[in-house]
């Protein structure tokens, strides 16, 4: 197939048939391995582009005078919120139907039941929006109170990647709880790409979470984080080991990530692995490696000849 150059010279040629055949052969191997030789009904998968637009709309509806349109007036807030939520939920409804259809792609689907299930999920999700806003308010206040460089709550909301990550996570987590795990994961990865903060949508995070700086933070699927926890950059709340079934496949969904209780502070570069508990108000120092329970109020740090006693 020739590809013509704009300067009128001879077209560049490549062996289209060979490349297409090579890609077809690789696809065939993959589909055989995955038992997907025939895709029933085409590509029934949610669209990251559509989902991203819907989440941006929901962000604007949650914080209309800060994340909404530039020309919005306060007297028009409710109209804007209602209209924008309607747009976002309609888009999500269609995406949720795609996810459900894909999940049941090898079964006969009752379209009426599919529609009813998707609508029920969207209604339940919509009811959670005021609670999500309240949780996000607590996150913003925690960041403002915990960072001496923060000049206002508006600065925190508009500028802090940790807050953007929490907006996306709290939306994704609600969908995850409702069984819409693929869309929830797409939302999480959109946030990850934008902020450098990787929070699995299954992670349970209570109010007042402050992720400062944020770059490189990883929070695993079964992590549980209490109230008023502060986490700095490059922190990992991960799994220590993975169990396998008799076929060598990893078990899915087992609790394997840390439980972090209220008031804990985790400084930059700390790695906390396994289903352990970090007790209330404990402090985890920078660059530490923690694989055992930490008692409440404990200060974990790397001992150094340069360290001195005193208030931290």
PDB file of C-alpha atoms in Angstrom:
ATOM      1  CA  UNK A   1       0.000   0.000   0.000  1.00  0.00           C
ATOM      2  CA  UNK A   2       1.565   3.346  -1.035  1.00  0.00           C
ATOM      3  CA  UNK A   3       1.737   6.271   1.379  1.00  0.00           C
ATOM      4  CA  UNK A   4       2.061   9.507  -0.616  1.00  0.00           C
ATOM      5  CA  UNK A   5       4.466  12.227   0.450  1.00  0.00           C
ATOM      6  CA  UNK A   6       3.367  15.847   0.438  1.00  0.00           C
ATOM      7  CA  UNK A   7       6.265  16.929  -1.808  1.00  0.00           C
ATOM      8  CA  UNK A   8       5.116  14.844  -4.767  1.00  0.00           C
ATOM      9  CA  UNK A   9       8.000  12.357  -4.662  1.00  0.00           C
ATOM     10  CA  UNK A  10       7.584   8.616  -5.127  1.00  0.00           C
ATOM     11  CA  UNK A  11       5.305   7.093  -2.483  1.00  0.00           C
ATOM     12  CA  UNK A  12       6.790   5.110   0.381  1.00  0.00           C
ATOM     13  CA  UNK A  13       5.783   1.462   0.109  1.00  0.00           C
ATOM     14  CA  UNK A  14       5.409  -1.266   2.703  1.00  0.00           C
ATOM     15  CA  UNK A  15       4.174  -4.846   2.643  1.00  0.00           C
ATOM     16  CA  UNK A  16       0.655  -4.317   3.916  1.00  0.00           C
ATOM     17  CA  UNK A  17      -0.532  -7.877   3.344  1.00  0.00           C
ATOM     18  CA  UNK A  18       2.342  -9.429   5.288  1.00  0.00           C
ATOM     19  CA  UNK A  19       1.876  -7.085   8.260  1.00  0.00           C
ATOM     20  CA  UNK A  20      -1.901  -7.602   8.356  1.00  0.00           C
ATOM     21  CA  UNK A  21      -1.410 -11.382   8.182  1.00  0.00           C
ATOM     22  CA  UNK A  22       1.215 -11.269  10.941  1.00  0.00           C
ATOM     23  CA  UNK A  23      -1.095  -9.309  13.223  1.00  0.00           C
ATOM     24  CA  UNK A  24      -3.979 -11.672  12.419  1.00  0.00           C
ATOM     25  CA  UNK A  25      -1.828 -14.676  13.337  1.00  0.00           C
ATOM     26  CA  UNK A  26      -0.832 -13.116  16.673  1.00  0.00           C
ATOM     27  CA  UNK A  27      -4.477 -12.278  17.437  1.00  0.00           C
ATOM     28  CA  UNK A  28      -5.438 -15.853  16.630  1.00  0.00           C
ATOM     29  CA  UNK A  29      -2.888 -17.214  19.104  1.00  0.00           C
ATOM     30  CA  UNK A  30      -4.141 -14.847  21.815  1.00  0.00           C
ATOM     31  CA  UNK A  31      -7.804 -15.648  21.198  1.00  0.00           C
ATOM     32  CA  UNK A  32      -7.097 -19.370  21.249  1.00  0.00           C
ATOM     33  CA  UNK A  33      -5.292 -19.008  24.589  1.00  0.00           C
ATOM     34  CA  UNK A  34      -8.144 -16.911  26.001  1.00  0.00           C
ATOM     35  CA  UNK A  35     -10.914 -19.073  24.507  1.00  0.00           C
ATOM     36  CA  UNK A  36     -12.137 -16.089  22.492  1.00  0.00           C
ATOM     37  CA  UNK A  37     -12.140 -17.389  18.932  1.00  0.00           C
ATOM     38  CA  UNK A  38     -15.432 -15.647  18.235  1.00  0.00           C
ATOM     39  CA  UNK A  39     -16.409 -12.272  19.671  1.00  0.00           C
ATOM     40  CA  UNK A  40     -20.171 -12.371  20.061  1.00  0.00           C
ATOM     41  CA  UNK A  41     -21.871  -9.154  18.990  1.00  0.00           C
ATOM     42  CA  UNK A  42     -18.810  -6.986  18.423  1.00  0.00           C
ATOM     43  CA  UNK A  43     -16.829  -4.808  20.822  1.00  0.00           C
ATOM     44  CA  UNK A  44     -18.958  -4.418  23.954  1.00  0.00           C
ATOM     45  CA  UNK A  45     -16.484  -2.582  26.174  1.00  0.00           C
ATOM     46  CA  UNK A  46     -16.703   0.774  27.959  1.00  0.00           C
ATOM     47  CA  UNK A  47     -14.920   3.750  26.399  1.00  0.00           C
ATOM     48  CA  UNK A  48     -12.213   5.483  28.487  1.00  0.00           C
ATOM     49  CA  UNK A  49     -12.830   8.701  26.517  1.00  0.00           C
ATOM     50  CA  UNK A  50     -16.548   8.780  27.318  1.00  0.00           C
ATOM     51  CA  UNK A  51     -15.889   7.856  30.948  1.00  0.00           C
ATOM     52  CA  UNK A  52     -13.263  10.591  31.323  1.00  0.00           C
ATOM     53  CA  UNK A  53     -15.733  13.191  30.054  1.00  0.00           C
ATOM     54  CA  UNK A  54     -18.420  11.941  32.453  1.00  0.00           C
ATOM     55  CA  UNK A  55     -16.073  12.078  35.452  1.00  0.00           C
ATOM     56  CA  UNK A  56     -15.013  15.619  34.572  1.00  0.00           C
ATOM     57  CA  UNK A  57     -18.702  16.544  34.433  1.00  0.00           C
ATOM     58  CA  UNK A  58     -19.313  14.936  37.827  1.00  0.00           C
ATOM     59  CA  UNK A  59     -16.304  16.790  39.263  1.00  0.00           C
ATOM     60  CA  UNK A  60     -17.846  20.047  38.075  1.00  0.00           C
ATOM     61  CA  UNK A  61     -21.197  19.105  39.589  1.00  0.00           C
ATOM     62  CA  UNK A  62     -19.564  18.237  42.915  1.00  0.00           C
ATOM     63  CA  UNK A  63     -17.698  21.570  43.049  1.00  0.00           C
ATOM     64  CA  UNK A  64     -19.650  23.814  40.663  1.00  0.00           C
ATOM     65  CA  UNK A  65     -18.147  27.180  41.629  1.00  0.00           C
ATOM     66  CA  UNK A  66     -14.571  25.866  41.512  1.00  0.00           C
ATOM     67  CA  UNK A  67     -14.463  23.036  38.971  1.00  0.00           C
ATOM     68  CA  UNK A  68     -17.482  24.071  36.913  1.00  0.00           C
ATOM     69  CA  UNK A  69     -17.560  26.502  33.957  1.00  0.00           C
ATOM     70  CA  UNK A  70     -15.802  29.858  34.258  1.00  0.00           C
ATOM     71  CA  UNK A  71     -18.976  31.878  33.671  1.00  0.00           C
ATOM     72  CA  UNK A  72     -21.168  30.057  36.210  1.00  0.00           C
ATOM     73  CA  UNK A  73     -23.025  32.311  38.665  1.00  0.00           C
ATOM     74  CA  UNK A  74     -24.024  31.108  42.107  1.00  0.00           C
ATOM     75  CA  UNK A  75     -27.705  31.784  41.454  1.00  0.00           C
ATOM     76  CA  UNK A  76     -27.530  29.267  38.588  1.00  0.00           C
ATOM     77  CA  UNK A  77     -25.687  26.591  40.567  1.00  0.00           C
ATOM     78  CA  UNK A  78     -28.583  24.184  41.059  1.00  0.00           C
ATOM     79  CA  UNK A  79     -29.607  24.325  37.402  1.00  0.00           C
ATOM     80  CA  UNK A  80     -26.032  23.651  36.286  1.00  0.00           C
ATOM     81  CA  UNK A  81     -25.603  20.816  38.793  1.00  0.00           C
ATOM     82  CA  UNK A  82     -28.851  19.123  37.769  1.00  0.00           C
ATOM     83  CA  UNK A  83     -28.171  19.472  34.056  1.00  0.00           C
ATOM     84  CA  UNK A  84     -24.560  18.311  34.319  1.00  0.00           C
ATOM     85  CA  UNK A  85     -25.364  15.331  36.532  1.00  0.00           C
ATOM     86  CA  UNK A  86     -28.008  14.340  33.996  1.00  0.00           C
ATOM     87  CA  UNK A  87     -25.450  14.376  31.190  1.00  0.00           C
ATOM     88  CA  UNK A  88     -22.879  12.440  33.208  1.00  0.00           C
ATOM     89  CA  UNK A  89     -25.309   9.810  34.478  1.00  0.00           C
ATOM     90  CA  UNK A  90     -26.771   9.250  31.012  1.00  0.00           C
ATOM     91  CA  UNK A  91     -23.279   8.625  29.664  1.00  0.00           C
ATOM     92  CA  UNK A  92     -22.439   6.342  32.597  1.00  0.00           C
ATOM     93  CA  UNK A  93     -25.680   4.421  32.108  1.00  0.00           C
ATOM     94  CA  UNK A  94     -24.675   3.517  28.563  1.00  0.00           C
ATOM     95  CA  UNK A  95     -21.159   2.573  29.662  1.00  0.00           C
ATOM     96  CA  UNK A  96     -22.490   0.430  32.507  1.00  0.00           C
ATOM     97  CA  UNK A  97     -24.747  -1.423  30.071  1.00  0.00           C
ATOM     98  CA  UNK A  98     -21.683  -2.120  27.935  1.00  0.00           C
ATOM     99  CA  UNK A  99     -19.793  -3.500  30.933  1.00  0.00           C
ATOM    100  CA  UNK A 100     -22.685  -5.723  32.000  1.00  0.00           C
ATOM    101  CA  UNK A 101     -23.167  -6.961  28.439  1.00  0.00           C
ATOM    102  CA  UNK A 102     -19.462  -7.725  28.129  1.00  0.00           C
ATOM    103  CA  UNK A 103     -19.465  -9.592  31.439  1.00  0.00           C
ATOM    104  CA  UNK A 104     -22.322 -11.805  30.197  1.00  0.00           C
ATOM    105  CA  UNK A 105     -21.122 -11.989  26.586  1.00  0.00           C
ATOM    106  CA  UNK A 106     -21.273 -15.802  26.505  1.00  0.00           C
ATOM    107  CA  UNK A 107     -24.801 -15.912  27.906  1.00  0.00           C
ATOM    108  CA  UNK A 108     -28.204 -15.040  26.545  1.00  0.00           C
ATOM    109  CA  UNK A 109     -29.052 -11.581  27.852  1.00  0.00           C
ATOM    110  CA  UNK A 110     -32.529 -10.336  28.693  1.00  0.00           C
ATOM    111  CA  UNK A 111     -32.358  -6.758  27.403  1.00  0.00           C
ATOM    112  CA  UNK A 112     -35.124  -5.557  29.717  1.00  0.00           C
ATOM    113  CA  UNK A 113     -33.348  -7.007  32.732  1.00  0.00           C
ATOM    114  CA  UNK A 114     -30.061  -5.484  31.548  1.00  0.00           C
ATOM    115  CA  UNK A 115     -31.689  -2.062  31.299  1.00  0.00           C
ATOM    116  CA  UNK A 116     -33.281  -2.380  34.741  1.00  0.00           C
ATOM    117  CA  UNK A 117     -30.025  -3.514  36.350  1.00  0.00           C
ATOM    118  CA  UNK A 118     -28.036  -0.657  34.811  1.00  0.00           C
ATOM    119  CA  UNK A 119     -30.647   1.920  35.829  1.00  0.00           C
ATOM    120  CA  UNK A 120     -30.718   0.589  39.392  1.00  0.00           C
ATOM    121  CA  UNK A 121     -26.933   0.867  39.632  1.00  0.00           C
ATOM    122  CA  UNK A 122     -26.941   4.432  38.299  1.00  0.00           C
ATOM    123  CA  UNK A 123     -29.682   5.452  40.751  1.00  0.00           C
ATOM    124  CA  UNK A 124     -27.726   3.981  43.668  1.00  0.00           C
ATOM    125  CA  UNK A 125     -24.583   5.724  42.492  1.00  0.00           C
ATOM    126  CA  UNK A 126     -26.409   9.049  42.113  1.00  0.00           C
ATOM    127  CA  UNK A 127     -27.648   8.823  45.716  1.00  0.00           C
ATOM    128  CA  UNK A 128     -24.031   8.609  46.885  1.00  0.00           C
ATOM    129  CA  UNK A 129     -22.985  11.956  45.353  1.00  0.00           C
ATOM    130  CA  UNK A 130     -23.823  14.137  48.409  1.00  0.00           C
ATOM    131  CA  UNK A 131     -21.848  11.730  50.617  1.00  0.00           C
ATOM    132  CA  UNK A 132     -18.946  11.792  48.160  1.00  0.00           C
ATOM    133  CA  UNK A 133     -18.946  15.600  48.283  1.00  0.00           C
ATOM    134  CA  UNK A 134     -18.893  15.527  52.088  1.00  0.00           C
ATOM    135  CA  UNK A 135     -15.938  13.118  52.125  1.00  0.00           C
ATOM    136  CA  UNK A 136     -14.076  15.265  49.614  1.00  0.00           C
ATOM    137  CA  UNK A 137     -14.663  18.348  51.770  1.00  0.00           C
ATOM    138  CA  UNK A 138     -12.939  16.509  54.616  1.00  0.00           C
ATOM    139  CA  UNK A 139     -10.039  15.618  52.299  1.00  0.00           C
ATOM    140  CA  UNK A 140      -9.638  19.252  51.237  1.00  0.00           C
ATOM    141  CA  UNK A 141      -9.705  20.435  54.853  1.00  0.00           C
ATOM    142  CA  UNK A 142      -7.146  17.796  55.856  1.00  0.00           C
ATOM    143  CA  UNK A 143      -4.798  19.008  53.128  1.00  0.00           C
ATOM    144  CA  UNK A 144      -5.278  22.650  54.065  1.00  0.00           C
ATOM    145  CA  UNK A 145      -4.719  21.944  57.766  1.00  0.00           C
ATOM    146  CA  UNK A 146      -1.771  19.634  57.128  1.00  0.00           C
ATOM    147  CA  UNK A 147       0.258  21.711  54.677  1.00  0.00           C
ATOM    148  CA  UNK A 148       1.763  25.026  55.840  1.00  0.00           C
ATOM    149  CA  UNK A 149       2.298  25.955  52.186  1.00  0.00           C
ATOM    150  CA  UNK A 150      -1.453  25.910  51.482  1.00  0.00           C
ATOM    151  CA  UNK A 151      -2.832  29.455  51.377  1.00  0.00           C
ATOM    152  CA  UNK A 152      -6.505  28.559  50.952  1.00  0.00           C
ATOM    153  CA  UNK A 153      -8.885  25.660  50.483  1.00  0.00           C
ATOM    154  CA  UNK A 154      -9.411  26.864  46.911  1.00  0.00           C
ATOM    155  CA  UNK A 155      -5.693  26.441  46.235  1.00  0.00           C
ATOM    156  CA  UNK A 156      -5.882  22.912  47.613  1.00  0.00           C
ATOM    157  CA  UNK A 157      -8.881  21.992  45.471  1.00  0.00           C
ATOM    158  CA  UNK A 158      -7.533  23.502  42.269  1.00  0.00           C
ATOM    159  CA  UNK A 159      -3.849  22.610  42.548  1.00  0.00           C
ATOM    160  CA  UNK A 160      -3.220  19.523  44.664  1.00  0.00           C
ATOM    161  CA  UNK A 161      -2.879  16.246  42.731  1.00  0.00           C
ATOM    162  CA  UNK A 162      -3.822  14.333  45.873  1.00  0.00           C
ATOM    163  CA  UNK A 163      -7.246  15.975  45.853  1.00  0.00           C
ATOM    164  CA  UNK A 164      -7.797  15.226  42.174  1.00  0.00           C
ATOM    165  CA  UNK A 165      -6.866  11.624  42.889  1.00  0.00           C
ATOM    166  CA  UNK A 166      -9.339  11.483  45.775  1.00  0.00           C
ATOM    167  CA  UNK A 167     -12.158  12.933  43.640  1.00  0.00           C
ATOM    168  CA  UNK A 168     -11.647  10.212  41.074  1.00  0.00           C
ATOM    169  CA  UNK A 169     -11.120   7.514  43.692  1.00  0.00           C
ATOM    170  CA  UNK A 170     -14.256   8.281  45.682  1.00  0.00           C
ATOM    171  CA  UNK A 171     -16.329   8.147  42.485  1.00  0.00           C
ATOM    172  CA  UNK A 172     -14.603   4.963  41.313  1.00  0.00           C
ATOM    173  CA  UNK A 173     -14.973   3.277  44.710  1.00  0.00           C
ATOM    174  CA  UNK A 174     -18.755   3.751  44.716  1.00  0.00           C
ATOM    175  CA  UNK A 175     -19.014   2.119  41.298  1.00  0.00           C
ATOM    176  CA  UNK A 176     -16.674  -0.657  42.433  1.00  0.00           C
ATOM    177  CA  UNK A 177     -18.948  -1.405  45.405  1.00  0.00           C
ATOM    178  CA  UNK A 178     -21.889  -1.616  43.004  1.00  0.00           C
ATOM    179  CA  UNK A 179     -20.091  -4.276  40.965  1.00  0.00           C
ATOM    180  CA  UNK A 180     -19.010  -2.021  38.091  1.00  0.00           C
ATOM    181  CA  UNK A 181     -15.376  -2.960  38.470  1.00  0.00           C
ATOM    182  CA  UNK A 182     -14.114  -2.378  34.925  1.00  0.00           C
ATOM    183  CA  UNK A 183     -15.363   1.205  34.685  1.00  0.00           C
ATOM    184  CA  UNK A 184     -14.081   1.820  38.213  1.00  0.00           C
ATOM    185  CA  UNK A 185     -10.640   0.596  37.154  1.00  0.00           C
ATOM    186  CA  UNK A 186     -10.710   2.793  34.045  1.00  0.00           C
ATOM    187  CA  UNK A 187     -11.456   5.824  36.246  1.00  0.00           C
ATOM    188  CA  UNK A 188      -8.593   4.883  38.562  1.00  0.00           C
ATOM    189  CA  UNK A 189      -6.151   4.618  35.663  1.00  0.00           C
ATOM    190  CA  UNK A 190      -7.271   7.957  34.206  1.00  0.00           C
ATOM    191  CA  UNK A 191      -6.476   9.475  37.597  1.00  0.00           C
ATOM    192  CA  UNK A 192      -3.182   7.565  37.803  1.00  0.00           C
ATOM    193  CA  UNK A 193      -2.096   8.948  34.433  1.00  0.00           C
ATOM    194  CA  UNK A 194      -3.035  12.499  35.429  1.00  0.00           C
ATOM    195  CA  UNK A 195      -1.614  12.575  38.977  1.00  0.00           C
ATOM    196  CA  UNK A 196       0.985   9.812  39.315  1.00  0.00           C
ATOM    197  CA  UNK A 197      -1.068   8.429  42.222  1.00  0.00           C
ATOM    198  CA  UNK A 198      -2.195   4.806  41.811  1.00  0.00           C
ATOM    199  CA  UNK A 199      -5.196   3.945  43.992  1.00  0.00           C
ATOM    200  CA  UNK A 200      -7.076   0.747  43.233  1.00  0.00           C
ATOM    201  CA  UNK A 201     -10.833   1.465  43.270  1.00  0.00           C
ATOM    202  CA  UNK A 202     -11.348  -1.323  45.791  1.00  0.00           C
ATOM    203  CA  UNK A 203      -9.285   0.446  48.467  1.00  0.00           C
ATOM    204  CA  UNK A 204     -11.392   1.662  51.416  1.00  0.00           C
ATOM    205  CA  UNK A 205     -10.406   5.194  52.448  1.00  0.00           C
ATOM    206  CA  UNK A 206     -12.186   7.022  55.266  1.00  0.00           C
ATOM    207  CA  UNK A 207     -12.583  10.780  55.637  1.00  0.00           C
ATOM    208  CA  UNK A 208      -9.809  13.356  55.836  1.00  0.00           C
ATOM    209  CA  UNK A 209      -7.246  11.595  53.656  1.00  0.00           C
ATOM    210  CA  UNK A 210      -4.328  13.843  52.641  1.00  0.00           C
ATOM    211  CA  UNK A 211      -1.936  12.539  49.988  1.00  0.00           C
ATOM    212  CA  UNK A 212       0.773  15.215  49.869  1.00  0.00           C
ATOM    213  CA  UNK A 213       2.794  15.648  46.659  1.00  0.00           C
ATOM    214  CA  UNK A 214       1.569  12.211  45.676  1.00  0.00           C
ATOM    215  CA  UNK A 215       3.941  11.126  42.930  1.00  0.00           C
ATOM    216  CA  UNK A 216       4.540   7.379  43.083  1.00  0.00           C
ATOM    217  CA  UNK A 217       1.963   6.586  45.783  1.00  0.00           C
ATOM    218  CA  UNK A 218       0.483   3.089  45.354  1.00  0.00           C
ATOM    219  CA  UNK A 219      -2.528   1.889  47.364  1.00  0.00           C
ATOM    220  CA  UNK A 220      -3.642  -1.691  46.724  1.00  0.00           C
ATOM    221  CA  UNK A 221      -7.090  -3.165  46.214  1.00  0.00           C
ATOM    222  CA  UNK A 222      -7.748  -4.467  49.735  1.00  0.00           C
ATOM    223  CA  UNK A 223      -6.063  -1.657  51.687  1.00  0.00           C
ATOM    224  CA  UNK A 224      -8.145  -0.061  54.451  1.00  0.00           C
ATOM    225  CA  UNK A 225      -7.280   3.494  55.511  1.00  0.00           C
ATOM    226  CA  UNK A 226      -8.845   5.161  58.545  1.00  0.00           C
ATOM    227  CA  UNK A 227      -9.711   8.771  59.287  1.00  0.00           C
ATOM    228  CA  UNK A 228      -7.253  11.676  59.004  1.00  0.00           C
ATOM    229  CA  UNK A 229      -4.361   9.716  57.525  1.00  0.00           C
ATOM    230  CA  UNK A 230      -1.513  11.605  55.853  1.00  0.00           C
ATOM    231  CA  UNK A 231       0.540   9.946  53.112  1.00  0.00           C
ATOM    232  CA  UNK A 232       3.554  11.435  51.359  1.00  0.00           C
ATOM    233  CA  UNK A 233       5.058  10.712  47.944  1.00  0.00           C
ATOM    234  CA  UNK A 234       6.481   7.318  46.890  1.00  0.00           C
ATOM    235  CA  UNK A 235       4.585   5.394  49.588  1.00  0.00           C
ATOM    236  CA  UNK A 236       3.443   1.854  48.793  1.00  0.00           C
ATOM    237  CA  UNK A 237       0.628   0.057  50.593  1.00  0.00           C
ATOM    238  CA  UNK A 238       1.153  -3.267  48.871  1.00  0.00           C
ATOM    239  CA  UNK A 239       0.967  -7.033  49.150  1.00  0.00           C
ATOM    240  CA  UNK A 240       3.838  -9.135  50.479  1.00  0.00           C
ATOM    241  CA  UNK A 241       3.037 -12.390  48.723  1.00  0.00           C
ATOM    242  CA  UNK A 242       0.368 -13.901  46.501  1.00  0.00           C
ATOM    243  CA  UNK A 243      -1.223 -17.295  47.064  1.00  0.00           C
ATOM    244  CA  UNK A 244      -1.927 -19.654  44.153  1.00  0.00           C
ATOM    245  CA  UNK A 245      -4.527 -22.296  43.397  1.00  0.00           C
ATOM    246  CA  UNK A 246      -3.775 -25.869  42.302  1.00  0.00           C
ATOM    247  CA  UNK A 247      -3.254 -24.666  38.716  1.00  0.00           C
ATOM    248  CA  UNK A 248      -0.717 -22.031  39.681  1.00  0.00           C
ATOM    249  CA  UNK A 249      -3.156 -19.148  39.142  1.00  0.00           C
ATOM    250  CA  UNK A 250      -3.205 -16.321  41.667  1.00  0.00           C
ATOM    251  CA  UNK A 251      -6.138 -16.153  44.062  1.00  0.00           C
ATOM    252  CA  UNK A 252      -8.146 -12.995  43.444  1.00  0.00           C
ATOM    253  CA  UNK A 253      -9.687 -10.645  45.987  1.00  0.00           C
ATOM    254  CA  UNK A 254      -8.085 -12.032  49.153  1.00  0.00           C
ATOM    255  CA  UNK A 255      -7.168  -9.444  51.839  1.00  0.00           C
ATOM    256  CA  UNK A 256      -3.462  -8.827  51.272  1.00  0.00           C
ATOM    257  CA  UNK A 257      -2.842  -5.113  51.812  1.00  0.00           C
ATOM    258  CA  UNK A 258      -2.291  -3.087  55.009  1.00  0.00           C
ATOM    259  CA  UNK A 259      -4.865  -1.708  57.417  1.00  0.00           C
ATOM    260  CA  UNK A 260      -3.921   1.856  58.369  1.00  0.00           C
ATOM    261  CA  UNK A 261      -5.784   3.148  61.411  1.00  0.00           C
ATOM    262  CA  UNK A 262      -6.862   6.717  62.238  1.00  0.00           C
ATOM    263  CA  UNK A 263      -4.322   9.519  62.472  1.00  0.00           C
ATOM    264  CA  UNK A 264      -1.374   7.649  60.963  1.00  0.00           C
ATOM    265  CA  UNK A 265       1.345   9.603  59.125  1.00  0.00           C
ATOM    266  CA  UNK A 266       3.404   7.787  56.473  1.00  0.00           C
ATOM    267  CA  UNK A 267       6.444   9.680  55.226  1.00  0.00           C
ATOM    268  CA  UNK A 268       8.019   9.612  51.766  1.00  0.00           C
ATOM    269  CA  UNK A 269       9.337   6.372  50.361  1.00  0.00           C
ATOM    270  CA  UNK A 270       7.881   4.054  53.004  1.00  0.00           C
ATOM    271  CA  UNK A 271       6.911   0.564  51.838  1.00  0.00           C
ATOM    272  CA  UNK A 272       4.258  -1.221  53.899  1.00  0.00           C
ATOM    273  CA  UNK A 273       3.463  -4.753  52.767  1.00  0.00           C
ATOM    274  CA  UNK A 274       0.993  -7.475  53.665  1.00  0.00           C
ATOM    275  CA  UNK A 275      -2.192  -7.699  55.725  1.00  0.00           C
ATOM    276  CA  UNK A 276      -0.706  -5.944  58.729  1.00  0.00           C
ATOM    277  CA  UNK A 277      -2.120  -3.190  60.924  1.00  0.00           C
ATOM    278  CA  UNK A 278      -0.538   0.209  61.447  1.00  0.00           C
ATOM    279  CA  UNK A 279      -1.973   1.311  64.788  1.00  0.00           C
ATOM    280  CA  UNK A 280      -3.734   4.567  65.525  1.00  0.00           C
ATOM    281  CA  UNK A 281      -1.539   7.714  65.430  1.00  0.00           C
ATOM    282  CA  UNK A 282       1.588   5.744  64.498  1.00  0.00           C
ATOM    283  CA  UNK A 283       4.290   7.484  62.455  1.00  0.00           C
ATOM    284  CA  UNK A 284       6.080   5.594  59.688  1.00  0.00           C
ATOM    285  CA  UNK A 285       9.360   7.285  58.824  1.00  0.00           C
ATOM    286  CA  UNK A 286      10.695   7.842  55.328  1.00  0.00           C
ATOM    287  CA  UNK A 287      12.219   4.986  53.313  1.00  0.00           C
ATOM    288  CA  UNK A 288      11.241   2.358  55.878  1.00  0.00           C
ATOM    289  CA  UNK A 289      10.260  -1.215  54.994  1.00  0.00           C
ATOM    290  CA  UNK A 290       7.393  -2.452  57.185  1.00  0.00           C
ATOM    291  CA  UNK A 291       6.056  -6.019  57.095  1.00  0.00           C
ATOM    292  CA  UNK A 292       4.849  -6.468  60.703  1.00  0.00           C
ATOM    293  CA  UNK A 293       2.120  -4.850  62.786  1.00  0.00           C
ATOM    294  CA  UNK A 294       2.959  -1.453  64.257  1.00  0.00           C
ATOM    295  CA  UNK A 295       1.429  -0.614  67.673  1.00  0.00           C
ATOM    296  CA  UNK A 296      -0.642   2.523  68.161  1.00  0.00           C
ATOM    297  CA  UNK A 297       1.484   5.624  68.663  1.00  0.00           C
ATOM    298  CA  UNK A 298       4.705   3.899  67.568  1.00  0.00           C
ATOM    299  CA  UNK A 299       7.382   5.768  65.589  1.00  0.00           C
ATOM    300  CA  UNK A 300       9.059   3.519  63.006  1.00  0.00           C
ATOM    301  CA  UNK A 301      12.255   4.806  61.435  1.00  0.00           C
ATOM    302  CA  UNK A 302      15.570   3.686  60.032  1.00  0.00           C
ATOM    303  CA  UNK A 303      18.222   3.907  62.726  1.00  0.00           C
ATOM    304  CA  UNK A 304      21.169   6.062  61.673  1.00  0.00           C
ATOM    305  CA  UNK A 305      24.325   7.355  63.287  1.00  0.00           C
ATOM    306  CA  UNK A 306      23.166  10.817  62.254  1.00  0.00           C
ATOM    307  CA  UNK A 307      19.733  10.603  63.913  1.00  0.00           C
ATOM    308  CA  UNK A 308      19.141  12.475  67.134  1.00  0.00           C
ATOM    309  CA  UNK A 309      16.497  12.128  69.793  1.00  0.00           C
ATOM    310  CA  UNK A 310      13.865  14.785  70.059  1.00  0.00           C
ATOM    311  CA  UNK A 311      10.540  15.810  68.611  1.00  0.00           C
ATOM    312  CA  UNK A 312       9.987  14.787  65.019  1.00  0.00           C
TER     313      UNK A 312
END
